[in-house]
mmCIF file of C-alpha atoms and ligand atoms in Angstrom:
data_model
loop_
_atom_site.group_PDB
_atom_site.id
_atom_site.type_symbol
_atom_site.label_atom_id
_atom_site.label_comp_id
_atom_site.label_asym_id
_atom_site.label_seq_id
_atom_site.Cartn_x
_atom_site.Cartn_y
_atom_site.Cartn_z
ATOM 1 C CA MET A 1 81.877 122.453 97.321
ATOM 2 C CA SER A 2 83.019 120.768 94.719
ATOM 3 C CA GLU A 3 81.092 117.548 95.293
ATOM 4 C CA SER A 4 78.409 119.280 93.680
ATOM 5 C CA LYS A 5 80.015 120.206 90.427
ATOM 6 C CA ILE A 6 79.406 117.664 88.056
ATOM 7 C CA ASN A 7 83.035 116.147 86.688
ATOM 8 C CA LEU A 8 82.250 117.287 83.178
ATOM 9 C CA LEU A 9 84.787 113.987 82.022
ATOM 10 C CA GLY A 10 81.949 111.762 82.588
ATOM 11 C CA LEU A 11 79.448 113.180 80.316
ATOM 12 C CA ASP A 12 79.166 111.534 76.753
ATOM 13 C CA GLN A 13 78.782 114.349 73.314
ATOM 14 C CA PRO A 14 74.735 113.695 74.214
ATOM 15 C CA ALA A 15 74.558 113.540 78.108
ATOM 16 C CA LEU A 16 77.166 116.891 77.651
ATOM 17 C CA LYS A 17 74.449 118.597 74.579
ATOM 18 C CA ALA A 18 71.821 117.742 77.417
ATOM 19 C CA PHE A 19 73.757 119.997 80.114
ATOM 20 C CA PHE A 20 74.071 123.035 77.546
ATOM 21 C CA ALA A 21 70.195 122.718 76.994
ATOM 22 C CA ASP A 22 69.605 122.269 80.264
ATOM 23 C CA ILE A 23 71.380 125.767 81.409
ATOM 24 C CA GLY A 24 69.648 127.322 78.460
ATOM 25 C CA ASP A 25 72.756 127.235 75.784
ATOM 26 C CA LYS A 26 73.376 126.136 72.360
ATOM 27 C CA PRO A 27 73.734 122.331 72.343
ATOM 28 C CA TYR A 28 76.788 123.288 70.079
ATOM 29 C CA ARG A 29 78.769 123.900 72.990
ATOM 30 C CA ALA A 30 79.293 120.309 73.745
ATOM 31 C CA THR A 31 81.160 120.129 70.393
ATOM 32 C CA GLN A 32 83.685 123.326 71.291
ATOM 33 C CA VAL A 33 84.034 122.343 75.382
ATOM 34 C CA MET A 34 85.372 118.646 74.132
ATOM 35 C CA LYS A 35 87.511 119.969 71.750
ATOM 36 C CA TRP A 36 89.507 121.995 74.300
ATOM 37 C CA ILE A 37 88.796 119.070 76.528
ATOM 38 C CA TYR A 38 90.050 116.160 74.269
ATOM 39 C CA HIS A 39 91.788 117.398 71.375
ATOM 40 C CA ARG A 40 93.955 120.421 72.995
ATOM 41 C CA HIS A 41 94.426 119.011 76.320
ATOM 42 C CA VAL A 42 92.812 122.405 78.221
ATOM 43 C CA VAL A 43 91.570 121.713 81.765
ATOM 44 C CA ASP A 44 91.196 125.494 82.431
ATOM 45 C CA PHE A 45 87.874 127.393 81.720
ATOM 46 C CA ASP A 46 89.372 130.526 81.305
ATOM 47 C CA ASP A 47 91.345 128.972 78.776
ATOM 48 C CA MET A 48 88.968 128.011 76.341
ATOM 49 C CA THR A 49 88.304 131.225 74.656
ATOM 50 C CA ASP A 50 85.724 130.601 71.831
ATOM 51 C CA LEU A 51 83.005 130.227 74.749
ATOM 52 C CA SER A 52 80.746 133.271 75.880
ATOM 53 C CA LYS A 53 82.411 134.983 79.289
ATOM 54 C CA ALA A 54 79.456 134.035 80.502
ATOM 55 C CA ALA A 55 79.580 130.489 79.538
ATOM 56 C CA ARG A 56 82.479 130.090 81.165
ATOM 57 C CA GLU A 57 81.367 131.287 84.406
ATOM 58 C CA THR A 58 78.449 129.230 84.182
ATOM 59 C CA LEU A 59 80.903 125.777 83.507
ATOM 60 C CA LYS A 60 83.101 127.048 86.426
ATOM 61 C CA ALA A 61 80.011 127.208 88.809
ATOM 62 C CA LYS A 62 78.328 124.549 88.027
ATOM 63 C CA THR A 63 81.248 122.002 86.486
ATOM 64 C CA GLU A 64 84.713 120.839 86.967
ATOM 65 C CA ILE A 65 87.396 118.644 85.361
ATOM 66 C CA ARG A 66 88.765 116.761 88.002
ATOM 67 C CA LEU A 67 91.332 113.901 87.363
ATOM 68 C CA PRO A 68 92.944 110.756 89.571
ATOM 69 C CA GLU A 69 95.964 111.387 91.509
ATOM 70 C CA VAL A 70 99.153 109.480 91.392
ATOM 71 C CA ALA A 71 99.687 108.068 94.573
ATOM 72 C CA MET A 72 102.709 105.840 93.238
ATOM 73 C CA GLU A 73 104.138 105.541 89.670
ATOM 74 C CA ASN A 74 106.122 102.438 88.832
ATOM 75 C CA TRP A 75 108.839 102.427 85.320
ATOM 76 C CA SER A 76 109.313 98.833 84.213
ATOM 77 C CA ALA A 77 112.578 98.277 82.623
ATOM 78 C CA ASP A 78 110.735 97.330 79.513
ATOM 79 C CA GLY A 79 108.749 100.565 79.503
ATOM 80 C CA SER A 80 105.186 99.685 80.744
ATOM 81 C CA CYS A 81 103.976 101.581 83.859
ATOM 82 C CA LYS A 82 101.767 101.277 86.516
ATOM 83 C CA TRP A 83 100.430 103.542 88.820
ATOM 84 C CA LEU A 84 98.319 103.794 92.113
ATOM 85 C CA LEU A 85 95.667 106.382 91.622
ATOM 86 C CA ARG A 86 93.500 108.002 94.228
ATOM 87 C CA LEU A 87 90.304 108.643 93.330
ATOM 88 C CA GLU A 88 87.781 110.985 95.835
ATOM 89 C CA CYS A 89 87.152 109.847 99.433
ATOM 90 C CA GLY A 90 90.682 108.607 99.445
ATOM 91 C CA ASN A 91 90.515 104.830 97.255
ATOM 92 C CA CYS A 92 92.615 103.853 95.303
ATOM 93 C CA VAL A 93 92.448 101.536 92.155
ATOM 94 C CA GLU A 94 95.701 100.497 89.401
ATOM 95 C CA ALA A 95 96.107 101.356 85.958
ATOM 96 C CA VAL A 96 98.552 99.822 83.718
ATOM 97 C CA TYR A 97 100.760 101.349 80.114
ATOM 98 C CA ILE A 98 101.396 98.364 77.940
ATOM 99 C CA PRO A 99 103.659 99.604 74.589
ATOM 100 C CA GLU A 100 104.568 97.753 72.169
ATOM 101 C CA ALA A 101 105.731 98.649 68.764
ATOM 102 C CA GLY A 102 102.979 100.482 66.607
ATOM 103 C CA ARG A 103 100.542 100.827 70.284
ATOM 104 C CA SER A 104 100.035 101.720 73.222
ATOM 105 C CA THR A 105 97.475 99.532 75.450
ATOM 106 C CA LEU A 106 96.264 100.788 79.207
ATOM 107 C CA CYS A 107 94.087 98.939 81.287
ATOM 108 C CA ILE A 108 91.824 100.486 83.148
ATOM 109 C CA SER A 109 89.924 99.680 86.330
ATOM 110 C CA SER A 110 86.352 99.759 86.586
ATOM 111 C CA GLN A 111 85.449 99.566 90.652
ATOM 112 C CA VAL A 112 87.557 99.587 94.077
ATOM 113 C CA GLY A 113 88.232 95.870 94.447
ATOM 114 C CA CYS A 114 85.692 93.523 93.056
ATOM 115 C CA ALA A 115 82.482 91.295 94.284
ATOM 116 C CA LEU A 116 83.003 88.509 92.337
ATOM 117 C CA ASP A 117 85.809 85.737 94.370
ATOM 118 C CA CYS A 118 87.260 84.395 91.354
ATOM 119 C CA SER A 119 89.981 82.278 92.852
ATOM 120 C CA PHE A 120 93.112 82.818 91.470
ATOM 121 C CA CYS A 121 92.678 86.645 91.681
ATOM 122 C CA SER A 122 94.102 89.020 94.214
ATOM 123 C CA THR A 123 91.655 91.717 93.427
ATOM 124 C CA ALA A 124 88.952 89.278 94.455
ATOM 125 C CA ARG A 125 91.079 89.105 98.371
ATOM 126 C CA GLN A 126 90.592 92.362 98.788
ATOM 127 C CA GLY A 127 86.677 92.432 98.672
ATOM 128 C CA PHE A 128 84.563 95.133 96.677
ATOM 129 C CA ASN A 129 84.238 98.633 97.856
ATOM 130 C CA ARG A 130 82.412 100.238 95.180
ATOM 131 C CA ASN A 131 81.456 101.229 91.279
ATOM 132 C CA LEU A 132 84.065 104.051 89.408
ATOM 133 C CA SER A 133 82.234 107.122 88.292
ATOM 134 C CA SER A 134 82.076 107.105 84.294
ATOM 135 C CA ALA A 135 84.273 110.273 85.332
ATOM 136 C CA GLU A 136 87.114 108.148 87.420
ATOM 137 C CA ILE A 137 87.058 105.387 84.342
ATOM 138 C CA VAL A 138 87.806 107.794 81.734
ATOM 139 C CA GLY A 139 90.228 110.323 84.141
ATOM 140 C CA GLN A 140 92.395 107.154 84.128
ATOM 141 C CA VAL A 141 92.897 107.304 80.218
ATOM 142 C CA TYR A 142 92.971 111.273 80.136
ATOM 143 C CA LEU A 143 95.777 111.479 82.901
ATOM 144 C CA VAL A 144 97.934 108.552 81.562
ATOM 145 C CA ASN A 145 97.614 110.678 78.302
ATOM 146 C CA ARG A 146 98.997 113.544 80.035
ATOM 147 C CA ILE A 147 101.448 111.895 82.030
ATOM 148 C CA LEU A 148 103.092 110.216 78.547
ATOM 149 C CA ARG A 149 103.243 113.239 76.487
ATOM 150 C CA HIS A 150 105.281 115.000 79.352
ATOM 151 C CA HIS A 151 106.901 111.987 80.054
ATOM 152 C CA PRO A 152 110.658 111.544 78.676
ATOM 153 C CA GLY A 153 110.988 108.870 75.616
ATOM 154 C CA THR A 154 107.061 108.695 75.421
ATOM 155 C CA GLU A 155 106.584 112.071 74.300
ATOM 156 C CA ASP A 156 104.909 110.713 71.298
ATOM 157 C CA ARG A 157 102.926 108.423 72.929
ATOM 158 C CA GLN A 158 99.544 108.314 72.872
ATOM 159 C CA ILE A 159 97.003 105.382 74.401
ATOM 160 C CA THR A 160 95.388 103.682 71.328
ATOM 161 C CA ASN A 161 93.812 100.568 72.887
ATOM 162 C CA ILE A 162 92.237 100.712 75.916
ATOM 163 C CA VAL A 163 91.134 97.316 77.810
ATOM 164 C CA LEU A 164 88.790 96.809 81.075
ATOM 165 C CA MET A 165 91.117 94.184 82.806
ATOM 166 C CA GLY A 166 92.518 96.018 85.868
ATOM 167 C CA MET A 167 90.652 95.661 89.131
ATOM 168 C CA GLY A 168 86.561 95.008 89.421
ATOM 169 C CA GLU A 169 84.074 93.330 86.501
ATOM 170 C CA PRO A 170 82.825 96.159 84.106
ATOM 171 C CA LEU A 171 79.616 94.932 83.792
ATOM 172 C CA LEU A 172 78.223 94.973 87.285
ATOM 173 C CA ASN A 173 79.079 98.805 87.025
ATOM 174 C CA PHE A 174 77.429 98.855 83.349
ATOM 175 C CA GLN A 175 75.641 103.021 84.178
ATOM 176 C CA ASN A 176 79.089 104.242 84.121
ATOM 177 C CA LEU A 177 80.416 102.404 81.906
ATOM 178 C CA VAL A 178 78.653 102.886 79.131
ATOM 179 C CA PRO A 179 78.922 107.051 79.078
ATOM 180 C CA ALA A 180 83.166 105.752 79.573
ATOM 181 C CA LEU A 181 82.910 104.126 76.315
ATOM 182 C CA SER A 182 80.850 106.301 74.439
ATOM 183 C CA LEU A 183 83.956 108.991 75.025
ATOM 184 C CA PHE A 184 86.756 106.501 74.031
ATOM 185 C CA MET A 185 85.060 106.090 70.692
ATOM 186 C CA ASP A 186 84.127 109.538 70.083
ATOM 187 C CA ASP A 187 85.712 111.511 67.369
ATOM 188 C CA LEU A 188 85.372 114.850 70.053
ATOM 189 C CA ALA A 189 87.211 112.643 72.664
ATOM 190 C CA PHE A 190 89.269 109.991 72.305
ATOM 191 C CA GLY A 191 88.358 108.277 69.050
ATOM 192 C CA LEU A 192 89.202 104.860 68.913
ATOM 193 C CA SER A 193 88.059 101.992 66.955
ATOM 194 C CA LYS A 194 85.756 100.077 68.659
ATOM 195 C CA ARG A 195 88.236 96.814 68.055
ATOM 196 C CA LYS A 196 90.528 98.287 70.085
ATOM 197 C CA VAL A 197 87.961 99.729 73.595
ATOM 198 C CA THR A 198 87.835 96.016 74.904
ATOM 199 C CA VAL A 199 85.190 94.711 77.940
ATOM 200 C CA SER A 200 86.307 91.890 79.519
ATOM 201 C CA THR A 201 83.487 89.938 81.861
ATOM 202 C CA SER A 202 83.664 87.187 83.704
ATOM 203 C CA GLY A 203 80.512 86.241 82.373
ATOM 204 C CA VAL A 204 77.683 88.599 83.543
ATOM 205 C CA VAL A 205 75.124 87.519 80.630
ATOM 206 C CA PRO A 206 72.463 89.915 81.318
ATOM 207 C CA ALA A 207 74.454 92.425 81.033
ATOM 208 C CA MET A 208 76.524 91.049 78.260
ATOM 209 C CA ASP A 209 73.413 91.785 76.069
ATOM 210 C CA ARG A 210 72.592 95.155 77.317
ATOM 211 C CA LEU A 211 76.097 95.624 76.231
ATOM 212 C CA LYS A 212 75.384 94.849 72.823
ATOM 213 C CA ASP A 213 72.410 97.018 72.380
ATOM 214 C CA ALA A 214 73.752 99.300 73.882
ATOM 215 C CA ILE A 215 76.953 100.088 71.912
ATOM 216 C CA ASP A 216 79.621 98.445 69.800
ATOM 217 C CA VAL A 217 82.627 97.306 71.387
ATOM 218 C CA SER A 218 85.062 94.276 71.764
ATOM 219 C CA LEU A 219 84.091 91.891 74.484
ATOM 220 C CA ALA A 220 86.827 89.494 76.271
ATOM 221 C CA VAL A 221 85.960 86.364 78.410
ATOM 222 C CA SER A 222 87.142 85.014 81.039
ATOM 223 C CA LEU A 223 86.447 81.929 80.359
ATOM 224 C CA HIS A 224 89.692 80.156 82.661
ATOM 225 C CA ALA A 225 87.535 76.276 82.032
ATOM 226 C CA ALA A 226 86.104 73.946 79.652
ATOM 227 C CA ASN A 227 83.719 72.391 82.153
ATOM 228 C CA ASP A 228 81.370 73.781 84.521
ATOM 229 C CA ALA A 229 82.893 71.551 87.835
ATOM 230 C CA LEU A 230 86.050 73.688 86.952
ATOM 231 C CA ARG A 231 85.212 76.699 86.259
ATOM 232 C CA ASP A 232 82.763 76.819 89.133
ATOM 233 C CA GLU A 233 85.528 76.627 91.727
ATOM 234 C CA LEU A 234 87.923 79.083 89.903
ATOM 235 C CA VAL A 235 84.923 81.658 88.299
ATOM 236 C CA PRO A 236 81.768 80.973 91.305
ATOM 237 C CA LEU A 237 79.772 83.459 88.936
ATOM 238 C CA ASN A 238 79.692 80.457 86.998
ATOM 239 C CA LYS A 239 77.099 78.983 89.147
ATOM 240 C CA LYS A 240 74.966 81.461 88.391
ATOM 241 C CA TYR A 241 75.420 81.327 84.558
ATOM 242 C CA PRO A 242 77.472 78.334 83.665
ATOM 243 C CA ILE A 243 79.260 77.985 80.529
ATOM 244 C CA LYS A 244 76.572 76.872 77.584
ATOM 245 C CA GLU A 245 74.555 79.988 78.818
ATOM 246 C CA LEU A 246 77.943 81.845 78.603
ATOM 247 C CA LEU A 247 77.929 80.703 75.387
ATOM 248 C CA ALA A 248 75.050 81.139 74.207
ATOM 249 C CA ALA A 249 75.640 84.764 75.213
ATOM 250 C CA CYS A 250 78.900 84.842 73.646
ATOM 251 C CA ARG A 251 77.343 83.941 70.305
ATOM 252 C CA ARG A 252 74.270 86.846 70.367
ATOM 253 C CA PHE A 253 76.797 88.978 71.185
ATOM 254 C CA VAL A 254 79.036 88.161 67.898
ATOM 255 C CA SER A 255 75.574 87.376 65.533
ATOM 256 C CA THR A 256 75.161 91.132 64.668
ATOM 257 C CA ASP A 257 78.564 91.150 62.676
ATOM 258 C CA HIS A 258 79.840 88.465 61.254
ATOM 259 C CA LYS A 259 83.627 90.059 61.837
ATOM 260 C CA LYS A 260 83.017 90.008 64.924
ATOM 261 C CA HIS A 261 84.528 87.286 67.426
ATOM 262 C CA ILE A 262 85.484 86.946 71.029
ATOM 263 C CA MET A 263 88.586 87.223 72.930
ATOM 264 C CA PHE A 264 88.654 83.799 75.606
ATOM 265 C CA GLU A 265 91.024 84.246 78.332
ATOM 266 C CA TYR A 266 92.467 81.184 79.906
ATOM 267 C CA VAL A 267 94.963 81.544 82.916
ATOM 268 C CA MET A 268 96.829 78.653 83.312
ATOM 269 C CA LEU A 269 97.229 77.455 86.855
ATOM 270 C CA ALA A 270 99.555 74.470 86.840
ATOM 271 C CA GLY A 271 98.242 70.989 87.127
ATOM 272 C CA VAL A 272 94.660 72.527 87.768
ATOM 273 C CA ASN A 273 93.427 73.676 84.183
ATOM 274 C CA ASP A 274 96.103 73.042 81.904
ATOM 275 C CA GLN A 275 96.388 69.536 81.289
ATOM 276 C CA PRO A 276 95.902 67.597 77.526
ATOM 277 C CA GLU A 277 92.650 66.831 78.413
ATOM 278 C CA HIS A 278 91.646 70.358 79.777
ATOM 279 C CA ALA A 279 93.046 71.236 76.125
ATOM 280 C CA HIS A 280 90.530 68.590 73.983
ATOM 281 C CA GLU A 281 87.996 69.404 76.178
ATOM 282 C CA LEU A 282 88.435 73.181 74.987
ATOM 283 C CA VAL A 283 88.598 72.096 71.268
ATOM 284 C CA ARG A 284 85.848 70.153 71.782
ATOM 285 C CA LEU A 285 83.841 73.224 73.246
ATOM 286 C CA LEU A 286 85.014 76.393 71.121
ATOM 287 C CA ARG A 287 85.324 74.291 67.490
ATOM 288 C CA ASN A 288 83.775 76.665 64.999
ATOM 289 C CA PHE A 289 82.535 79.230 67.162
ATOM 290 C CA PRO A 290 84.044 82.993 66.493
ATOM 291 C CA GLY A 291 86.525 83.208 68.604
ATOM 292 C CA LYS A 292 90.112 83.651 69.703
ATOM 293 C CA VAL A 293 91.847 81.867 73.227
ATOM 294 C CA ASN A 294 94.479 83.747 75.030
ATOM 295 C CA LEU A 295 96.564 81.583 77.230
ATOM 296 C CA ILE A 296 97.820 83.874 79.843
ATOM 297 C CA PRO A 297 100.369 82.485 82.166
ATOM 298 C CA PHE A 298 99.370 83.126 85.508
ATOM 299 C CA ASN A 299 100.663 85.778 88.219
ATOM 300 C CA PRO A 300 101.130 84.228 91.320
ATOM 301 C CA PHE A 301 100.550 86.535 94.432
ATOM 302 C CA PRO A 302 100.662 85.306 98.253
ATOM 303 C CA GLN A 303 98.953 82.841 99.860
ATOM 304 C CA SER A 304 97.400 82.480 96.351
ATOM 305 C CA GLY A 305 97.363 78.729 96.124
ATOM 306 C CA TYR A 306 98.513 78.766 92.508
ATOM 307 C CA GLN A 307 101.383 78.059 90.351
ATOM 308 C CA ARG A 308 101.782 79.305 86.942
ATOM 309 C CA SER A 309 102.527 76.403 84.047
ATOM 310 C CA ASP A 310 105.359 75.799 82.967
ATOM 311 C CA GLN A 311 106.050 76.699 79.355
ATOM 312 C CA ALA A 312 106.256 73.013 77.978
ATOM 313 C CA ALA A 313 102.474 72.826 79.528
ATOM 314 C CA ILE A 314 101.691 76.347 77.838
ATOM 315 C CA ASP A 315 103.258 74.940 74.753
ATOM 316 C CA ARG A 316 102.000 71.963 74.712
ATOM 317 C CA PHE A 317 98.572 73.258 75.604
ATOM 318 C CA TRP A 318 98.822 75.931 72.710
ATOM 319 C CA SER A 319 99.382 73.129 69.986
ATOM 320 C CA ILE A 320 96.794 71.341 70.785
ATOM 321 C CA LEU A 321 94.485 74.037 70.743
ATOM 322 C CA THR A 322 96.000 75.182 67.275
ATOM 323 C CA LYS A 323 95.816 71.769 65.726
ATOM 324 C CA GLY A 324 92.248 71.428 66.424
ATOM 325 C CA GLY A 325 91.597 74.960 64.756
ATOM 326 C CA ILE A 326 91.274 77.075 67.331
ATOM 327 C CA LEU A 327 93.145 80.430 67.061
ATOM 328 C CA THR A 328 94.874 80.683 70.205
ATOM 329 C CA LEU A 329 97.557 83.410 71.323
ATOM 330 C CA LYS A 330 100.120 83.131 74.194
ATOM 331 C CA ARG A 331 100.257 85.761 75.953
ATOM 332 C CA THR A 332 103.611 87.339 77.075
ATOM 333 C CA THR A 333 103.927 88.869 80.840
ATOM 334 C CA ARG A 334 105.450 92.675 80.913
ATOM 335 C CA GLY A 335 106.265 94.742 84.039
ATOM 336 C CA ASP A 336 107.330 91.528 86.216
ATOM 337 C CA ASP A 337 109.891 94.104 87.985
ATOM 338 C CA ILE A 338 106.474 96.494 89.034
ATOM 339 C CA ASP A 339 104.064 93.483 89.605
ATOM 340 C CA ALA A 340 101.747 95.079 86.874
ATOM 341 C CA ALA A 341 100.417 91.678 85.498
ATOM 342 C CA CYS A 342 97.202 90.888 84.923
ATOM 343 C CA GLY A 343 95.199 89.826 88.552
ATOM 344 C CA GLN A 344 97.856 91.625 90.756
ATOM 345 C CA LEU A 345 96.404 95.518 90.804
ATOM 346 C CA ALA A 346 96.328 95.847 94.277
ATOM 347 C CA GLY A 347 94.646 99.026 95.334
ATOM 348 C CA ASP A 348 93.683 99.888 98.631
ATOM 349 C CA VAL A 349 90.528 98.993 99.368
ATOM 350 C CA THR A 350 88.090 98.984 102.209
ATOM 351 C CA ASP A 351 86.023 95.874 101.990
ATOM 352 C CA LYS A 352 82.412 96.755 102.468
ATOM 353 C CA SER A 353 81.420 93.600 101.878
ATOM 354 C CA ARG A 354 83.476 91.583 104.611
ATOM 355 C CA ARG A 355 83.366 88.770 102.873
ATOM 356 C CA HIS A 356 86.870 88.305 102.988
ATOM 357 C CA ARG A 357 87.190 88.809 107.014
ATOM 358 C CA LYS A 358 87.787 85.205 107.213
ATOM 359 C CA PHE A 359 90.155 84.893 105.087
ATOM 360 C CA GLU A 360 92.259 88.169 106.668
ATOM 361 C CA LEU A 361 92.355 86.523 109.583
ATOM 362 C CA ARG A 362 93.645 83.126 108.355
ATOM 363 C CA ARG A 363 96.359 84.492 106.775
ATOM 364 C CA PHE A 364 97.240 86.954 109.491
ATOM 365 C CA GLY A 365 97.463 83.970 111.764
ATOM 366 C CA GLU A 366 94.661 85.086 113.733
ATOM 367 C CA GLN A 367 91.943 82.841 114.721
HETATM 368 N N1 SAH B 1 86.042 90.738 85.776
HETATM 369 C C1 SAH B 1 87.053 91.170 84.541
HETATM 370 C C2 SAH B 1 88.016 91.803 84.241
HETATM 371 C C3 SAH B 1 89.308 92.145 85.253
HETATM 372 S S1 SAH B 1 90.319 90.590 85.511
HETATM 373 C C4 SAH B 1 87.138 89.709 84.513
HETATM 374 O O1 SAH B 1 87.310 88.560 84.771
HETATM 375 O O2 SAH B 1 87.495 89.226 83.114
HETATM 376 C C5 SAH B 1 91.182 90.442 83.963
HETATM 377 C C6 SAH B 1 92.034 89.220 83.240
HETATM 378 O O3 SAH B 1 92.865 89.262 84.347
HETATM 379 C C7 SAH B 1 90.926 88.320 83.706
HETATM 380 O O4 SAH B 1 90.767 87.586 82.649
HETATM 381 C C8 SAH B 1 91.359 87.506 84.494
HETATM 382 O O5 SAH B 1 90.490 86.223 85.051
HETATM 383 C C9 SAH B 1 92.461 87.627 84.855
HETATM 384 N N2 SAH B 1 93.550 87.281 85.712
HETATM 385 C C10 SAH B 1 93.280 88.005 87.176
HETATM 386 N N3 SAH B 1 93.863 87.349 87.972
HETATM 387 C C11 SAH B 1 94.820 87.069 87.439
HETATM 388 C C12 SAH B 1 96.028 86.109 87.802
HETATM 389 N N4 SAH B 1 96.754 85.870 89.052
HETATM 390 N N5 SAH B 1 97.135 86.025 87.155
HETATM 391 C C13 SAH B 1 96.881 86.052 85.441
HETATM 392 N N6 SAH B 1 95.241 86.502 85.482
HETATM 393 C C14 SAH B 1 94.549 87.084 85.592
#
């Protein structure tokens, strides 16, 4: 049965070496196999011609290279693309490709749904189903690279930047996340630099420390408010890990490397967190902090209860931060025509927490 086979996309280099040691083979098989999979894009063991016949038979019997299936593919007029990807057990997650001059970013998911309840996020409304395996996290990038190689006009494109900003809270899937990150940065796999692999978190403080100790990647933190009262409302996890603790963890995260900084994400919600006093408060909070702020226009979805700040409010907010000495970027939205923007990633989630049952009943007019 395929369920009992190991999906090789989930094994980082040390794990693959351990696998070959376990079956009594040489550790250098790991190098050979990784080159076939990631450099030559070969997934059929019979085509891995420098492996002995016996090694190939063992791999076929014990392992597989299984990718998510494309359930839906939606190319935007601006060249970005959103995929709905079906995983084993029928669950779906989304991945979004964003091409720019000189780089190709893929936004990937780490969980089916999300257990955190950020008030402005559509994934939150779907509840939580399960963690993705390492192979399912890696499989999103592997599959999209393959699609790009065959899609007219993107043949020369391969993913250069990975952001874990799709569905889910990556740091609540720590164990499966780390081997995937390791493969993203391994020269025998995707070979990306640590600056090009970004984990985004809503602020799971203990896991931020664990991440720092486990692997060197870039970190984005979804801040969205500069005081606890407002952040409690937008990102309920703040009640557990308030801003002071979050910023202390951010400082620890960058402390080992003076070139490191944190990317603070700030979603612009009209009348909620986009006023000049909010900007001044943010300047006071982040002054002298090794970080940048990324202003994200809110992407509306039905029944969200929020509106996107208008451009004037975003520009005003940006100037206050900039004058206050905070390096601030304004994120432009891409893929608007295909609902590809942040927080609009809607898979096919069966909520196992049932936390959202009440909301759904209200939404559909039932009592
Ligand atoms: N759980 C992680 C990663 C997933 S969300 C995190 O919270 O960081 C990725 C980013 O999209 C976060 O900054 C999140 O706050 C933002 N986001 C969520 N919903 C959004 C929406 N409707 N409009 C704009 N940004 C949104």
